[in-house]
Amino acid sequence: MKSKEKKLTYIELALSSNDKLEAIMQSGTMPDVRDLCGWEFKGYNTFDLTGVLGFRKFKKGFTADSEPKSPTERIKGYNLKVVQNGIIDDWIDTGAPRYAFYEVYPAKDDPVENKYPNAILINYGASDKNPIYDPARFLRDYLVQVYPDNKDLFLGKAYVALGKARIFVSYFILERNNKNS
Amino acid sequence: MPKFKCLVTGACGFIGSHMVELLAEHGHEVIATDVQSTINAQEPIKKECVLTTQKMAQKLIPCDITSQKEVEKLPLDVDYVFHVASVFSYSAPWEVLYKVNVQGTVNLLEAIRKNQGVKRFVLWGAGGVYGEPKPEYTPFTEETPPDPPNNYQRAKWFQEFTTMLYGKKHGIKYTILRPTTVYGIRQFYGGVDFLKTGYKAGMLGLPANMNTHVPFVHVRDVCNMALYLAQKQEAENEIYNSNDDSRMTMIEVMRFIAAIYGKPFMVLPPVPVGAIKDILLFIADIDAYVSQKVLKKGKGLLEKDQLGMMNLDFLYSNEKLKATGYKFLYPDPKEGLIEASKWYKEGRYFDM
């Protein structure tokens, strides 16, 4: 991003056009997994249909068996369901168990899922915690840090993997919310 | 900064209460006035306006500006008069609009003429006086010839015209503001309908071809620019469009409000807007007839004059205002809309 451009807030990003978000996806920097690990982030899908289907708001958590030593070390994570209230309201856990688990590593290290080499890949197909019949296994997300000097704000882009096809679903915004529960 | 003595009319309404608050915050002496029925208002939001004015003004004087006798009793040994008082309704009869908005202004100007000490008379006009958008006048500038499309805007234009006449004939120095869609806390009619719809609706949606621009200005900005321009020599006997820099479209506005309240939002397939508008205008006619003649309720649910503005692309220039050096407090309406939506939600005003 050009340094003189006004920095967008979480809400502004959540309401930005796909063109603007795509530009950020391409110019964003690779997140350091050490900044993600141990935290839950408040998530917001930009695709309007996710509001109708009831998963506009969500939480993503990042974990590791031991604290990562390098910025690109493989870590893992999970999703949490939250109350579908307003974007200005708190992200409130519904109490439902963690679901849609994934593994996290640099996209450039993946032979197939490398559309954004500047991103880390959130690969749901790589996690053996998802049941074999779980449709979450088809999800592939790319995640970039929006501004190099802000380690709390991230932009993601979600795809569904159907065979060789990758179908774009939605952009999503993540912001640091709380330590892993 | 010098301290002034100011008179604010319509001081217990939405904009008036903000004007009083802003002046008081700047340390100015405020004489507030409004009609007794408004001062006595019991509806929760209206009551908030009255309470704010009572708290912030040095004096609150009941006065019906349609009565010359009452207006003459107002203390006009003030530096500035901020004339906010007005009937703001798209369904009020012409007689009422004329009596309050035009005759009331004449009464006030007459009293000011007799006093001669007022440095500036600041009038709240209306951005709607330009009428329907026309390609040759896009965006609307202050040079665009007024073409008021309904009784309310007509009355506001007469009000401006009267002020200009008094300026020319009697040397009263004036500044006229033409605010567009004003929004902010304590609003009970007009722009607040966007938030109310978002709060009440289970789901929001708009056809893809109903994506016209919505001009906005925050109430604090309208009041702040009134105070700012009142002190500016270059704003003497001038008119200013009062709208912020945003160019949000209807779909952007509704998507934003849906996000604020956590409501699903969908862009729907295009619809024949012209035909739907005609049908709604026809229903509004029937609604008005039933409400007034059969139910004797006054206004109906649909306001024909407001519906008439549906799907029109309003774009306003604020270059003249910005050339004075004015800096917006809320250049982007999102911050102000979030602030307002929190206020309405916390006060549960839409649940009443």
Coordinates of C-alpha atoms in Angstrom, one line a residue:
Chain A
M1 CA 0.0 0.0 0.0
K2 CA 1.2 3.5 -0.7
S3 CA 2.2 5.1 2.6
K4 CA 0.3 8.3 1.9
E5 CA -3.0 6.6 1.5
K6 CA -5.5 6.8 4.3
K7 CA -5.4 3.7 6.4
L8 CA -8.6 1.8 6.4
T9 CA -10.2 0.7 9.6
Y10 CA -11.8 -2.7 10.2
I11 CA -15.3 -1.5 9.3
E12 CA -14.1 0.4 6.2
L13 CA -12.3 -2.7 5.0
A14 CA -15.4 -4.8 5.7
L15 CA -17.5 -2.5 3.5
S16 CA -14.9 -2.0 0.7
S17 CA -15.5 -3.0 -2.9
N18 CA -14.0 -6.3 -4.1
D19 CA -11.7 -4.3 -6.4
K20 CA -10.2 -2.4 -3.4
L21 CA -9.8 -5.6 -1.4
E22 CA -8.2 -7.4 -4.3
A23 CA -5.6 -4.7 -4.6
I24 CA -4.9 -5.1 -0.9
M25 CA -4.7 -8.9 -1.3
Q26 CA -2.0 -8.4 -3.9
S27 CA 0.0 -5.7 -2.0
G28 CA -0.4 -7.0 1.5
T29 CA 2.5 -8.6 3.4
M30 CA 2.9 -12.1 4.7
P31 CA 1.7 -12.4 8.3
D32 CA 4.3 -13.7 10.8
V33 CA 2.6 -16.8 12.3
R34 CA 4.2 -15.9 15.6
D35 CA 1.8 -12.9 15.7
L36 CA -1.2 -15.1 15.1
C37 CA -0.4 -18.1 17.3
G38 CA -2.3 -18.1 20.7
W39 CA -4.9 -15.6 19.6
E40 CA -8.5 -15.5 18.3
F41 CA -9.4 -13.0 15.7
K42 CA -12.8 -11.4 15.0
G43 CA -13.8 -12.2 11.4
Y44 CA -16.3 -10.7 9.0
N45 CA -17.2 -12.1 5.6
T46 CA -17.8 -9.4 3.0
F47 CA -20.0 -11.5 0.7
D48 CA -23.6 -10.4 1.4
L49 CA -25.0 -14.0 1.1
T50 CA -23.0 -15.0 4.2
G51 CA -25.3 -12.6 6.1
V52 CA -28.4 -14.3 4.8
L53 CA -26.9 -17.8 5.6
G54 CA -25.9 -16.7 9.1
F55 CA -22.1 -16.8 9.1
R56 CA -21.2 -13.2 8.3
K57 CA -19.4 -12.9 11.6
F58 CA -17.1 -15.6 13.0
K59 CA -13.9 -16.0 14.9
K60 CA -10.7 -17.7 13.8
G61 CA -8.2 -19.0 16.3
F62 CA -4.5 -20.0 15.8
T63 CA -2.6 -22.6 17.8
A64 CA 0.5 -24.7 17.8
D65 CA 1.8 -27.7 19.8
S66 CA 4.8 -25.6 20.7
E67 CA 5.5 -21.9 20.3
P68 CA 6.6 -21.3 16.7
K69 CA 10.2 -20.3 16.3
S70 CA 10.1 -18.9 12.8
P71 CA 7.7 -16.5 11.0
T72 CA 6.8 -19.2 8.5
E73 CA 6.5 -22.3 10.7
R74 CA 3.5 -24.5 10.2
I75 CA 0.7 -23.8 12.7
K76 CA -2.9 -24.8 12.9
G77 CA -6.3 -23.2 13.8
Y78 CA -10.0 -23.4 14.1
N79 CA -13.2 -21.5 13.6
L80 CA -15.8 -20.4 16.2
K81 CA -19.4 -19.6 15.8
V82 CA -20.5 -16.2 17.1
V83 CA -23.7 -14.3 17.6
Q84 CA -24.7 -12.6 14.3
N85 CA -25.1 -9.1 15.7
G86 CA -23.9 -5.8 14.2
I87 CA -20.4 -5.1 13.1
I88 CA -20.1 -2.4 15.9
D89 CA -21.1 -5.0 18.5
D90 CA -18.8 -7.4 20.3
W91 CA -18.0 -10.8 18.8
I92 CA -19.9 -13.1 21.3
D93 CA -19.1 -16.8 21.3
T94 CA -22.2 -19.0 20.9
G95 CA -20.6 -21.6 23.1
A96 CA -20.6 -24.1 20.2
P97 CA -17.4 -26.2 19.9
R98 CA -14.6 -25.3 17.6
Y99 CA -15.1 -26.5 14.0
A100 CA -13.6 -26.2 10.5
F101 CA -10.0 -26.8 11.5
Y102 CA -7.0 -25.9 9.3
E103 CA -3.3 -25.9 8.9
V104 CA -1.4 -22.7 8.2
Y105 CA 1.7 -22.2 6.2
P106 CA 3.2 -19.9 3.5
A107 CA 1.1 -20.2 0.3
K108 CA 4.3 -20.1 -1.8
D109 CA 5.3 -23.5 -0.2
D110 CA 2.2 -25.2 -1.5
P111 CA 2.5 -26.8 -5.0
V112 CA -1.1 -26.1 -5.8
E113 CA -2.6 -23.4 -3.6
N114 CA -0.2 -20.6 -4.4
K115 CA -2.4 -17.9 -6.0
Y116 CA -1.0 -15.3 -3.6
P117 CA 2.7 -16.0 -2.9
N118 CA 2.7 -13.0 -0.5
A119 CA 0.0 -14.7 1.7
I120 CA -0.2 -17.5 4.2
L121 CA -2.5 -20.4 3.3
I122 CA -5.2 -21.5 5.6
N123 CA -5.7 -25.0 4.3
Y124 CA -8.8 -26.9 5.7
G125 CA -8.0 -29.9 3.6
A126 CA -4.7 -30.4 5.4
S127 CA -6.2 -30.8 8.9
D128 CA -7.1 -34.3 9.9
K129 CA -9.3 -32.9 12.7
N130 CA -12.1 -32.3 10.1
P131 CA -14.3 -35.3 9.6
I132 CA -13.9 -36.9 6.2
Y133 CA -17.4 -35.9 5.1
D134 CA -17.0 -32.3 6.4
P135 CA -17.5 -29.8 3.6
A136 CA -15.1 -27.5 5.4
R137 CA -12.3 -29.7 3.9
F138 CA -12.9 -28.0 0.5
L139 CA -12.0 -24.5 1.9
R140 CA -8.8 -22.7 1.1
D141 CA -8.1 -19.3 2.5
Y142 CA -5.3 -16.9 1.7
L143 CA -4.4 -14.3 4.4
V144 CA -2.3 -11.2 4.2
Q145 CA -1.4 -8.5 6.7
V146 CA -3.0 -5.3 5.5
Y147 CA -0.4 -2.8 6.7
P148 CA 3.2 -3.7 7.6
D149 CA 3.0 -1.7 10.8
N150 CA -0.3 -3.2 12.0
K151 CA 0.0 -6.7 13.3
D152 CA -3.6 -6.9 14.3
L153 CA -5.4 -6.4 11.0
F154 CA -5.6 -9.0 8.2
L155 CA -7.4 -9.5 5.0
G156 CA -8.4 -13.0 3.8
K157 CA -9.8 -14.5 0.6
A158 CA -11.7 -17.7 0.7
Y159 CA -12.0 -20.3 -2.1
V160 CA -13.8 -23.6 -2.4
A161 CA -11.6 -26.3 -4.0
L162 CA -13.6 -28.5 -6.3
G163 CA -11.2 -30.8 -8.1
K164 CA -8.8 -28.5 -9.9
A165 CA -11.2 -25.6 -9.8
R166 CA -10.9 -22.9 -7.2
I167 CA -14.2 -21.0 -6.7
F168 CA -13.9 -17.6 -5.0
V169 CA -16.4 -17.3 -2.2
S170 CA -15.7 -14.2 -0.1
Y171 CA -13.1 -11.8 1.2
F172 CA -12.9 -11.6 5.0
I173 CA -11.4 -9.3 7.5
L174 CA -9.6 -10.5 10.7
E175 CA -8.7 -8.4 13.7
R176 CA -7.0 -9.5 16.9
N177 CA -9.7 -10.0 19.5
N178 CA -8.6 -12.2 22.5
K179 CA -6.2 -14.9 23.6
N180 CA -7.2 -18.4 22.8
S181 CA -10.0 -19.6 25.0
Chain B
M1 CA -12.0 33.6 20.7
P2 CA -14.7 36.3 21.2
K3 CA -17.9 35.3 23.0
F4 CA -21.2 36.2 21.4
K5 CA -24.7 36.5 22.4
C6 CA -26.9 34.4 20.1
L7 CA -30.6 33.7 19.5
V8 CA -31.5 30.3 18.3
T9 CA -35.1 29.7 17.0
G10 CA -36.5 26.2 16.8
A11 CA -34.1 25.5 19.6
C12 CA -35.9 22.5 21.0
G13 CA -35.9 20.6 17.7
F14 CA -33.3 18.3 16.3
I15 CA -31.0 20.8 14.6
G16 CA -31.9 23.6 17.0
S17 CA -30.8 21.6 20.1
H18 CA -27.5 20.8 18.4
M19 CA -27.0 24.5 17.6
V20 CA -27.7 25.5 21.2
E21 CA -25.3 22.8 22.4
L22 CA -22.5 23.8 20.0
L23 CA -22.8 27.5 20.8
A24 CA -22.8 26.7 24.6
E25 CA -19.7 24.4 24.2
H26 CA -17.9 27.3 22.5
G27 CA -18.8 29.5 25.5
H28 CA -21.3 31.8 23.8
E29 CA -24.4 33.1 25.5
V30 CA -27.4 31.4 24.1
I31 CA -31.0 32.6 24.1
A32 CA -33.2 29.8 22.9
T33 CA -36.7 29.9 21.7
D34 CA -39.3 27.5 20.5
V35 CA -43.1 27.1 20.4
Q36 CA -44.6 26.0 23.8
S37 CA -46.0 22.8 22.3
T38 CA -42.5 21.7 21.3
I39 CA -41.1 22.6 24.7
N40 CA -43.8 20.4 26.2
A41 CA -43.0 17.5 23.9
Q42 CA -43.2 14.1 25.7
E43 CA -42.0 11.7 22.9
P44 CA -38.6 10.4 24.1
I45 CA -36.4 11.7 21.3
K46 CA -38.1 15.1 21.2
K47 CA -37.8 15.3 25.0
E48 CA -34.0 14.7 24.7
C49 CA -33.8 17.7 22.4
V50 CA -35.7 19.9 24.9
L51 CA -33.6 18.7 27.8
T52 CA -30.4 19.4 25.9
T53 CA -31.6 23.0 25.1
Q54 CA -32.8 23.5 28.7
K55 CA -29.4 22.4 30.0
M56 CA -27.2 24.4 27.6
A57 CA -29.1 27.6 26.9
Q58 CA -29.0 30.6 29.3
K59 CA -32.6 31.2 28.7
L60 CA -35.4 29.3 27.0
I61 CA -38.2 31.6 25.9
P62 CA -41.5 30.1 24.6
C63 CA -42.4 32.0 21.4
D64 CA -44.7 31.3 18.5
I65 CA -42.9 33.0 15.6
T66 CA -46.2 33.1 13.6
S67 CA -47.2 35.9 16.1
Q68 CA -45.6 39.2 15.4
K69 CA -46.4 40.3 18.9
E70 CA -44.6 37.4 20.5
V71 CA -41.6 37.8 18.2
E72 CA -41.3 41.4 19.2
K73 CA -40.9 40.4 22.8
L74 CA -37.8 38.3 22.0
P75 CA -34.5 39.8 23.2
L76 CA -32.9 40.8 19.9
D77 CA -29.9 42.6 21.4
V78 CA -27.9 39.7 20.1
D79 CA -24.9 39.3 17.8
Y80 CA -26.2 36.5 15.8
V81 CA -29.6 35.0 15.1
F82 CA -29.6 31.3 14.0
H83 CA -33.1 30.8 12.5
V84 CA -33.7 27.1 12.6
A85 CA -37.4 27.1 13.3
S86 CA -39.4 25.6 10.6
V87 CA -42.1 23.0 9.9
F88 CA -40.2 20.1 8.4
S89 CA -42.8 17.8 6.9
Y90 CA -43.5 16.5 3.5
S91 CA -47.2 16.1 4.4
A92 CA -48.0 19.3 6.2
P93 CA -50.6 21.5 4.4
W94 CA -49.4 24.5 2.5
E95 CA -51.1 26.9 4.8
V96 CA -49.2 25.6 7.8
L97 CA -45.9 25.5 5.9
Y98 CA -46.4 29.1 4.7
K99 CA -47.5 30.4 8.1
V100 CA -44.6 29.0 10.0
N101 CA -41.7 28.9 7.5
V102 CA -42.5 32.1 5.5
Q103 CA -44.6 34.3 7.7
G104 CA -42.7 33.3 10.8
T105 CA -39.4 34.3 9.1
V106 CA -41.0 37.6 8.0
N107 CA -42.0 38.3 11.6
L108 CA -38.5 37.6 12.8
L109 CA -36.8 39.7 10.1
E110 CA -39.2 42.6 10.9
A111 CA -38.2 42.5 14.5
I112 CA -34.5 42.4 13.6
R113 CA -35.0 45.3 11.2
K114 CA -36.4 47.4 14.0
N115 CA -33.4 46.4 16.3
Q116 CA -30.6 46.8 13.8
G117 CA -28.0 45.4 16.1
V118 CA -27.8 41.8 14.7
K119 CA -24.5 41.2 13.0
R120 CA -25.8 38.2 10.9
F121 CA -29.0 36.3 10.4
V122 CA -28.3 32.7 9.6
L123 CA -31.1 30.9 7.9
W124 CA -31.6 27.1 7.5
G125 CA -32.8 26.7 3.9
A126 CA -33.0 23.3 2.3
G127 CA -30.9 21.4 -0.3
G128 CA -34.1 20.3 -1.9
V129 CA -34.9 23.7 -3.3
Y130 CA -33.1 22.7 -6.6
G131 CA -35.8 20.2 -7.3
E132 CA -35.2 17.1 -9.5
P133 CA -31.7 16.5 -10.8
K134 CA -31.1 17.8 -14.3
P135 CA -28.1 16.9 -16.4
E136 CA -27.3 20.6 -17.1
Y137 CA -27.2 21.3 -13.4
T138 CA -25.2 18.3 -12.1
P139 CA -23.9 18.6 -9.4
F140 CA -26.2 21.3 -7.9
T141 CA -24.2 24.4 -7.2
E142 CA -25.5 27.6 -5.4
E143 CA -25.9 29.0 -8.9
T144 CA -28.4 26.3 -9.9
P145 CA -31.8 28.0 -10.3
P146 CA -34.2 26.8 -7.6
D147 CA -37.1 24.7 -8.8
P148 CA -38.8 23.5 -5.6
P149 CA -40.7 20.3 -6.3
N150 CA -43.1 20.2 -3.4
N151 CA -44.8 22.4 -0.8
Y152 CA -42.2 22.0 1.8
Q153 CA -39.3 23.0 -0.5
R154 CA -41.5 25.8 -1.9
A155 CA -42.0 27.2 1.5
K156 CA -38.2 26.9 2.2
W157 CA -37.5 28.7 -1.0
F158 CA -40.0 31.5 -0.1
Q159 CA -38.2 31.7 3.2
E160 CA -34.9 32.2 1.5
F161 CA -36.4 34.7 -0.9
T162 CA -37.9 36.7 1.9
T163 CA -34.5 36.8 3.7
M164 CA -32.7 38.0 0.6
L165 CA -35.4 40.6 0.1
Y166 CA -34.9 41.9 3.7
G167 CA -31.2 41.9 3.1
K168 CA -31.5 44.0 0.0
K169 CA -34.2 46.3 1.2
H170 CA -33.3 46.8 4.9
G171 CA -29.6 45.9 5.0
I172 CA -30.0 42.9 7.2
K173 CA -26.8 40.8 6.7
Y174 CA -27.6 37.1 6.2
T175 CA -26.1 33.8 5.4
I176 CA -28.2 30.9 4.1
L177 CA -27.4 27.3 4.5
R178 CA -28.9 24.6 2.2
P179 CA -28.3 21.4 4.1
T180 CA -28.9 18.1 2.3
T181 CA -29.7 14.9 4.3
V182 CA -28.9 15.9 7.8
Y183 CA -28.3 13.1 10.3
G184 CA -27.1 12.6 13.9
I185 CA -28.3 11.8 17.3
R186 CA -31.7 13.2 18.6
Q187 CA -33.2 13.1 15.0
F188 CA -36.8 12.0 14.8
Y189 CA -37.8 12.7 11.2
G190 CA -35.9 12.6 7.9
G191 CA -32.5 11.0 7.7
V192 CA -33.1 8.9 10.8
D193 CA -35.5 6.8 8.7
F194 CA -32.4 5.0 7.2
L195 CA -31.3 3.9 10.6
K196 CA -34.8 3.0 11.8
T197 CA -35.4 0.9 8.7
G198 CA -32.1 -1.0 9.3
Y199 CA -33.0 -1.6 12.9
K200 CA -36.5 -2.7 12.4
A201 CA -36.2 -4.8 9.2
G202 CA -35.4 -8.5 9.4
M203 CA -33.4 -8.2 6.3
L204 CA -32.4 -5.4 3.9
G205 CA -32.3 -5.5 0.2
L206 CA -32.3 -3.1 -2.8
P207 CA -32.7 -3.7 -6.5
A208 CA -29.4 -3.2 -8.3
N209 CA -30.8 -0.3 -10.3
M210 CA -31.9 1.7 -7.2
N211 CA -28.3 2.9 -6.6
T212 CA -28.5 6.6 -6.7
H213 CA -26.3 8.9 -4.6
V214 CA -27.4 10.0 -1.1
P215 CA -26.0 13.4 0.0
F216 CA -25.3 13.6 3.7
V217 CA -24.3 16.2 6.2
H218 CA -23.9 15.6 10.0
V219 CA -26.0 17.9 12.2
R220 CA -22.9 19.0 14.1
D221 CA -21.3 20.1 10.8
V222 CA -24.4 22.1 9.8
C223 CA -24.3 23.9 13.1
N224 CA -20.6 24.3 13.1
M225 CA -20.6 25.8 9.6
A226 CA -23.4 28.1 10.6
L227 CA -21.3 29.5 13.4
Y228 CA -18.2 29.6 11.2
L229 CA -19.9 31.3 8.3
A230 CA -21.7 33.8 10.6
Q231 CA -18.3 35.2 11.5
K232 CA -17.0 35.3 8.0
Q233 CA -17.1 38.5 6.1
E234 CA -17.1 36.7 2.7
A235 CA -20.2 34.7 3.7
E236 CA -22.3 37.9 4.1
N237 CA -25.4 37.7 2.0
E238 CA -24.3 34.4 0.5
I239 CA -25.9 31.0 0.1
Y240 CA -24.0 27.7 0.8
N241 CA -24.8 24.1 -0.1
S242 CA -24.2 22.2 3.1
N243 CA -23.2 18.6 2.4
D244 CA -20.1 16.5 3.2
D245 CA -17.6 15.1 0.7
S246 CA -19.0 11.6 0.6
R247 CA -20.6 10.1 -2.5
M248 CA -22.3 7.1 -1.0
T249 CA -24.8 5.3 -3.1
M250 CA -28.1 4.0 -1.8
I251 CA -26.7 0.4 -1.9
E252 CA -23.6 1.4 0.0
V253 CA -25.7 3.2 2.6
M254 CA -28.1 0.3 3.2
R255 CA -25.3 -2.3 3.2
F256 CA -23.5 -0.2 5.8
I257 CA -26.6 0.2 8.0
A258 CA -27.3 -3.6 7.6
A259 CA -23.8 -4.2 8.8
I260 CA -24.2 -1.9 11.8
Y261 CA -27.3 -3.7 13.0
G262 CA -26.2 -7.2 11.9
K263 CA -29.0 -7.6 9.3
P264 CA -28.6 -9.6 6.2
F265 CA -28.4 -7.5 3.0
M266 CA -28.9 -8.5 -0.6
V267 CA -28.6 -6.7 -3.9
L268 CA -31.7 -7.8 -5.7
P269 CA -32.3 -8.1 -9.5
P270 CA -33.2 -4.8 -11.2
V271 CA -36.9 -3.8 -11.2
P272 CA -38.9 -1.3 -13.2
V273 CA -38.4 1.6 -10.8
G274 CA -40.5 4.1 -12.7
A275 CA -43.6 1.8 -12.7
I276 CA -43.1 1.0 -9.0
K277 CA -42.8 4.6 -8.2
D278 CA -46.0 5.4 -10.1
I279 CA -47.8 2.7 -8.2
L280 CA -46.5 3.9 -4.9
L281 CA -47.5 7.5 -5.7
F282 CA -51.0 6.2 -6.5
I283 CA -51.2 4.3 -3.3
A284 CA -50.0 7.4 -1.4
D285 CA -52.9 9.4 -2.8
I286 CA -55.4 6.8 -1.6
D287 CA -53.6 6.5 1.7
A288 CA -53.7 10.3 2.2
Y289 CA -57.4 10.4 1.3
V290 CA -58.3 7.6 3.7
S291 CA -56.2 9.0 6.5
Q292 CA -57.5 12.5 6.2
K293 CA -61.1 12.1 5.1
V294 CA -62.1 8.7 6.5
L295 CA -59.9 8.1 9.5
K296 CA -59.5 11.8 10.3
K297 CA -55.9 11.1 11.3
G298 CA -54.1 13.8 9.4
K299 CA -51.2 12.3 7.5
G300 CA -51.0 8.8 6.1
L301 CA -48.3 6.2 6.2
L302 CA -46.8 7.2 2.8
E303 CA -45.7 10.7 2.1
K304 CA -46.2 11.5 -1.6
D305 CA -43.8 14.4 -1.8
Q306 CA -41.1 12.2 -0.2
L307 CA -41.8 9.3 -2.6
G308 CA -41.4 11.8 -5.4
M309 CA -37.7 11.9 -4.7
M310 CA -37.3 8.2 -4.9
N311 CA -34.5 7.0 -7.1
L312 CA -33.3 10.5 -8.1
D313 CA -29.6 11.0 -8.2
F314 CA -28.8 14.0 -6.0
L315 CA -25.3 15.3 -6.3
Y316 CA -24.3 18.6 -4.6
S317 CA -21.2 20.7 -4.9
N318 CA -19.7 21.9 -1.6
E319 CA -16.8 23.7 -3.3
K320 CA -18.1 27.2 -2.3
L321 CA -18.2 26.1 1.3
K322 CA -14.8 24.6 1.2
A323 CA -13.4 27.7 -0.5
T324 CA -14.1 29.5 2.8
G325 CA -11.6 27.2 4.5
Y326 CA -14.3 25.2 6.4
K327 CA -13.1 21.8 7.6
F328 CA -15.7 19.1 8.1
L329 CA -16.0 17.5 11.5
Y330 CA -17.6 14.5 9.8
P331 CA -16.2 14.4 6.2
D332 CA -17.4 10.8 5.9
P333 CA -20.9 9.9 7.2
K334 CA -19.9 6.4 8.4
E335 CA -18.4 7.6 11.7
G336 CA -21.5 9.8 12.4
L337 CA -23.9 7.0 11.4
I338 CA -22.2 4.6 13.8
E339 CA -22.3 7.1 16.6
A340 CA -26.0 7.8 15.9
S341 CA -26.9 4.2 15.6
K342 CA -25.3 3.5 19.0
W343 CA -27.2 6.3 20.6
Y344 CA -30.5 5.1 19.3
K345 CA -29.8 1.5 20.2
E346 CA -28.6 2.3 23.7
G347 CA -31.6 4.5 24.3
R348 CA -33.9 1.9 22.8
Y349 CA -35.6 4.7 20.9
F350 CA -36.6 2.5 18.0
D351 CA -38.2 0.0 20.4
M352 CA -40.7 2.6 21.7

